[in-house]
Amino acid sequence: MLNRLREQREAKGWSQGELARRLGVSRQTINAVETDKYDPSLPLALRMAKLFAVAVPDLFIDDWEPENADGR
């Protein structure tokens, strides 16, 4: 899932560590989300969106495409 977390964090002038502290998670979690190695839980995604005063869909971009009925 693509996201704008780094963009939002940098706009606030926060380090990954500062954002992690504000959200109650590790810096490694923030790094993993920013580099698309980890999709946050719904509660964490909601906290992130609330912290940046944006809607979840404005912070996270769903790039998933469903398969056609015939499997393609």
Short mmCIF file of N, CA and C in Angstrom, two decimals:
data_model
loop_
_atom_site.label_atom_id
_atom_site.label_comp_id
_atom_site.label_asym_id
_atom_site.label_seq_id
_atom_site.Cartn_x
_atom_site.Cartn_y
_atom_site.Cartn_z
N MET A 1 0.85 -1.17 0.00
CA MET A 1 0.00 0.00 0.00
C MET A 1 0.90 1.24 0.00
N LEU A 2 0.68 2.09 -0.94
CA LEU A 2 1.45 3.32 -1.01
C LEU A 2 0.96 4.30 0.05
N ASN A 3 1.85 5.19 0.47
CA ASN A 3 1.43 6.14 1.49
C ASN A 3 2.19 7.46 1.37
N ARG A 4 1.67 8.45 2.05
CA ARG A 4 2.27 9.79 2.07
C ARG A 4 2.80 10.13 3.46
N LEU A 5 3.14 9.10 4.23
CA LEU A 5 3.57 9.32 5.60
C LEU A 5 4.85 10.14 5.66
N ARG A 6 5.85 9.79 4.87
CA ARG A 6 7.11 10.54 4.89
C ARG A 6 6.87 12.00 4.53
N GLU A 7 6.08 12.23 3.50
CA GLU A 7 5.76 13.60 3.06
C GLU A 7 5.11 14.40 4.20
N GLN A 8 4.15 13.80 4.88
CA GLN A 8 3.48 14.48 5.99
C GLN A 8 4.43 14.72 7.16
N ARG A 9 5.24 13.72 7.47
CA ARG A 9 6.20 13.83 8.58
C ARG A 9 7.21 14.94 8.32
N GLU A 10 7.77 14.95 7.12
CA GLU A 10 8.77 15.96 6.79
C GLU A 10 8.17 17.37 6.76
N ALA A 11 6.90 17.48 6.35
CA ALA A 11 6.24 18.79 6.35
C ALA A 11 6.14 19.36 7.76
N LYS A 12 6.05 18.48 8.75
CA LYS A 12 6.01 18.91 10.16
C LYS A 12 7.41 19.13 10.73
N GLY A 13 8.43 18.69 9.98
CA GLY A 13 9.80 18.82 10.47
C GLY A 13 10.16 17.78 11.52
N TRP A 14 9.44 16.66 11.52
CA TRP A 14 9.67 15.61 12.51
C TRP A 14 10.58 14.52 11.97
N SER A 15 11.40 13.98 12.83
CA SER A 15 12.20 12.80 12.49
C SER A 15 11.29 11.57 12.61
N GLN A 16 11.78 10.45 12.11
CA GLN A 16 11.03 9.21 12.29
C GLN A 16 10.87 8.91 13.78
N GLY A 17 11.91 9.19 14.55
CA GLY A 17 11.85 8.95 15.99
C GLY A 17 10.80 9.80 16.67
N GLU A 18 10.69 11.06 16.27
CA GLU A 18 9.68 11.95 16.86
C GLU A 18 8.28 11.48 16.52
N LEU A 19 8.06 11.10 15.28
CA LEU A 19 6.74 10.60 14.89
C LEU A 19 6.42 9.32 15.66
N ALA A 20 7.39 8.44 15.77
CA ALA A 20 7.19 7.20 16.52
C ALA A 20 6.80 7.49 17.96
N ARG A 21 7.48 8.44 18.59
CA ARG A 21 7.17 8.79 19.97
C ARG A 21 5.74 9.30 20.09
N ARG A 22 5.33 10.15 19.17
CA ARG A 22 3.98 10.72 19.21
C ARG A 22 2.90 9.65 19.01
N LEU A 23 3.25 8.59 18.27
CA LEU A 23 2.28 7.53 17.98
C LEU A 23 2.39 6.34 18.93
N GLY A 24 3.45 6.30 19.73
CA GLY A 24 3.63 5.19 20.65
C GLY A 24 4.07 3.90 19.97
N VAL A 25 4.87 4.04 18.91
CA VAL A 25 5.42 2.88 18.20
C VAL A 25 6.93 3.06 18.07
N SER A 26 7.60 2.07 17.52
CA SER A 26 9.05 2.17 17.34
C SER A 26 9.40 2.96 16.08
N ARG A 27 10.61 3.48 16.05
CA ARG A 27 11.11 4.16 14.85
C ARG A 27 11.15 3.17 13.69
N GLN A 28 11.47 1.91 14.00
CA GLN A 28 11.53 0.88 12.96
C GLN A 28 10.16 0.68 12.30
N THR A 29 9.10 0.79 13.09
CA THR A 29 7.75 0.68 12.53
C THR A 29 7.49 1.81 11.55
N ILE A 30 7.86 3.02 11.92
CA ILE A 30 7.67 4.17 11.03
C ILE A 30 8.47 3.96 9.74
N ASN A 31 9.71 3.53 9.87
CA ASN A 31 10.54 3.28 8.69
C ASN A 31 9.91 2.22 7.80
N ALA A 32 9.41 1.15 8.39
CA ALA A 32 8.81 0.07 7.60
C ALA A 32 7.55 0.54 6.87
N VAL A 33 6.75 1.37 7.51
CA VAL A 33 5.55 1.91 6.85
C VAL A 33 5.96 2.85 5.72
N GLU A 34 6.91 3.74 5.98
CA GLU A 34 7.33 4.70 4.96
C GLU A 34 7.95 4.03 3.74
N THR A 35 8.59 2.89 3.92
CA THR A 35 9.25 2.20 2.81
C THR A 35 8.39 1.08 2.24
N ASP A 36 7.10 1.08 2.59
CA ASP A 36 6.13 0.10 2.06
C ASP A 36 6.49 -1.34 2.38
N LYS A 37 7.18 -1.56 3.49
CA LYS A 37 7.50 -2.92 3.92
C LYS A 37 6.49 -3.44 4.93
N TYR A 38 5.62 -2.55 5.41
CA TYR A 38 4.65 -2.91 6.44
C TYR A 38 3.42 -2.03 6.30
N ASP A 39 2.26 -2.65 6.28
CA ASP A 39 1.00 -1.90 6.29
C ASP A 39 0.54 -1.79 7.74
N PRO A 40 0.27 -0.58 8.20
CA PRO A 40 -0.12 -0.41 9.60
C PRO A 40 -1.51 -1.00 9.86
N SER A 41 -1.74 -1.35 11.11
CA SER A 41 -3.07 -1.79 11.52
C SER A 41 -4.05 -0.64 11.33
N LEU A 42 -5.32 -0.95 11.31
CA LEU A 42 -6.33 0.10 11.17
C LEU A 42 -6.25 1.11 12.33
N PRO A 43 -6.12 0.66 13.59
CA PRO A 43 -6.01 1.65 14.67
C PRO A 43 -4.79 2.57 14.51
N LEU A 44 -3.66 2.03 14.06
CA LEU A 44 -2.48 2.86 13.86
C LEU A 44 -2.69 3.82 12.69
N ALA A 45 -3.27 3.34 11.60
CA ALA A 45 -3.54 4.21 10.46
C ALA A 45 -4.47 5.35 10.86
N LEU A 46 -5.46 5.06 11.69
CA LEU A 46 -6.37 6.10 12.16
C LEU A 46 -5.65 7.12 13.02
N ARG A 47 -4.74 6.66 13.90
CA ARG A 47 -3.97 7.59 14.74
C ARG A 47 -3.07 8.47 13.88
N MET A 48 -2.45 7.87 12.87
CA MET A 48 -1.58 8.64 11.97
C MET A 48 -2.38 9.73 11.26
N ALA A 49 -3.52 9.35 10.70
CA ALA A 49 -4.35 10.32 9.98
C ALA A 49 -4.81 11.43 10.91
N LYS A 50 -5.21 11.07 12.12
CA LYS A 50 -5.67 12.08 13.08
C LYS A 50 -4.54 13.03 13.46
N LEU A 51 -3.35 12.49 13.66
CA LEU A 51 -2.20 13.31 14.02
C LEU A 51 -1.90 14.35 12.94
N PHE A 52 -2.05 13.97 11.68
CA PHE A 52 -1.77 14.88 10.57
C PHE A 52 -3.01 15.64 10.09
N ALA A 53 -4.14 15.40 10.74
CA ALA A 53 -5.41 16.07 10.39
C ALA A 53 -5.79 15.84 8.93
N VAL A 54 -5.67 14.59 8.50
CA VAL A 54 -6.08 14.20 7.15
C VAL A 54 -6.93 12.94 7.26
N ALA A 55 -7.65 12.63 6.21
CA ALA A 55 -8.42 11.39 6.16
C ALA A 55 -7.48 10.23 5.82
N VAL A 56 -7.82 9.05 6.29
CA VAL A 56 -6.99 7.87 6.01
C VAL A 56 -6.74 7.70 4.51
N PRO A 57 -7.77 7.83 3.64
CA PRO A 57 -7.51 7.68 2.20
C PRO A 57 -6.58 8.74 1.62
N ASP A 58 -6.42 9.87 2.32
CA ASP A 58 -5.48 10.89 1.86
C ASP A 58 -4.05 10.57 2.27
N LEU A 59 -3.90 9.68 3.25
CA LEU A 59 -2.58 9.30 3.74
C LEU A 59 -2.11 7.98 3.14
N PHE A 60 -3.06 7.08 2.90
CA PHE A 60 -2.74 5.76 2.35
C PHE A 60 -3.48 5.55 1.05
N ILE A 61 -2.74 5.12 0.02
CA ILE A 61 -3.30 4.92 -1.30
C ILE A 61 -3.36 3.43 -1.58
N ASP A 62 -4.56 2.92 -1.77
CA ASP A 62 -4.74 1.49 -2.04
C ASP A 62 -4.40 1.22 -3.50
N ASP A 63 -3.35 0.43 -3.73
CA ASP A 63 -2.95 0.11 -5.10
C ASP A 63 -3.38 -1.30 -5.51
N TRP A 64 -4.25 -1.92 -4.72
CA TRP A 64 -4.72 -3.26 -5.00
C TRP A 64 -5.75 -3.24 -6.11
N GLU A 65 -5.65 -4.18 -7.02
CA GLU A 65 -6.62 -4.33 -8.10
C GLU A 65 -7.22 -5.72 -8.03
N PRO A 66 -8.55 -5.84 -8.03
CA PRO A 66 -9.17 -7.17 -7.97
C PRO A 66 -8.97 -7.93 -9.27
N GLU A 67 -8.97 -9.26 -9.15
CA GLU A 67 -8.88 -10.10 -10.34
C GLU A 67 -10.22 -10.09 -11.05
N ASN A 68 -10.19 -10.33 -12.34
CA ASN A 68 -11.43 -10.51 -13.09
C ASN A 68 -12.06 -11.83 -12.67
N ALA A 69 -13.31 -12.01 -12.97
CA ALA A 69 -14.03 -13.23 -12.60
C ALA A 69 -13.37 -14.47 -13.20
N ASP A 70 -12.70 -14.34 -14.34
CA ASP A 70 -12.07 -15.50 -14.96
C ASP A 70 -10.64 -15.72 -14.47
N GLY A 71 -10.21 -14.99 -13.43
CA GLY A 71 -8.89 -15.22 -12.83
C GLY A 71 -7.76 -14.41 -13.41
N ARG A 72 -8.06 -13.51 -14.35
CA ARG A 72 -7.00 -12.70 -14.95
C ARG A 72 -6.97 -11.32 -14.37
#
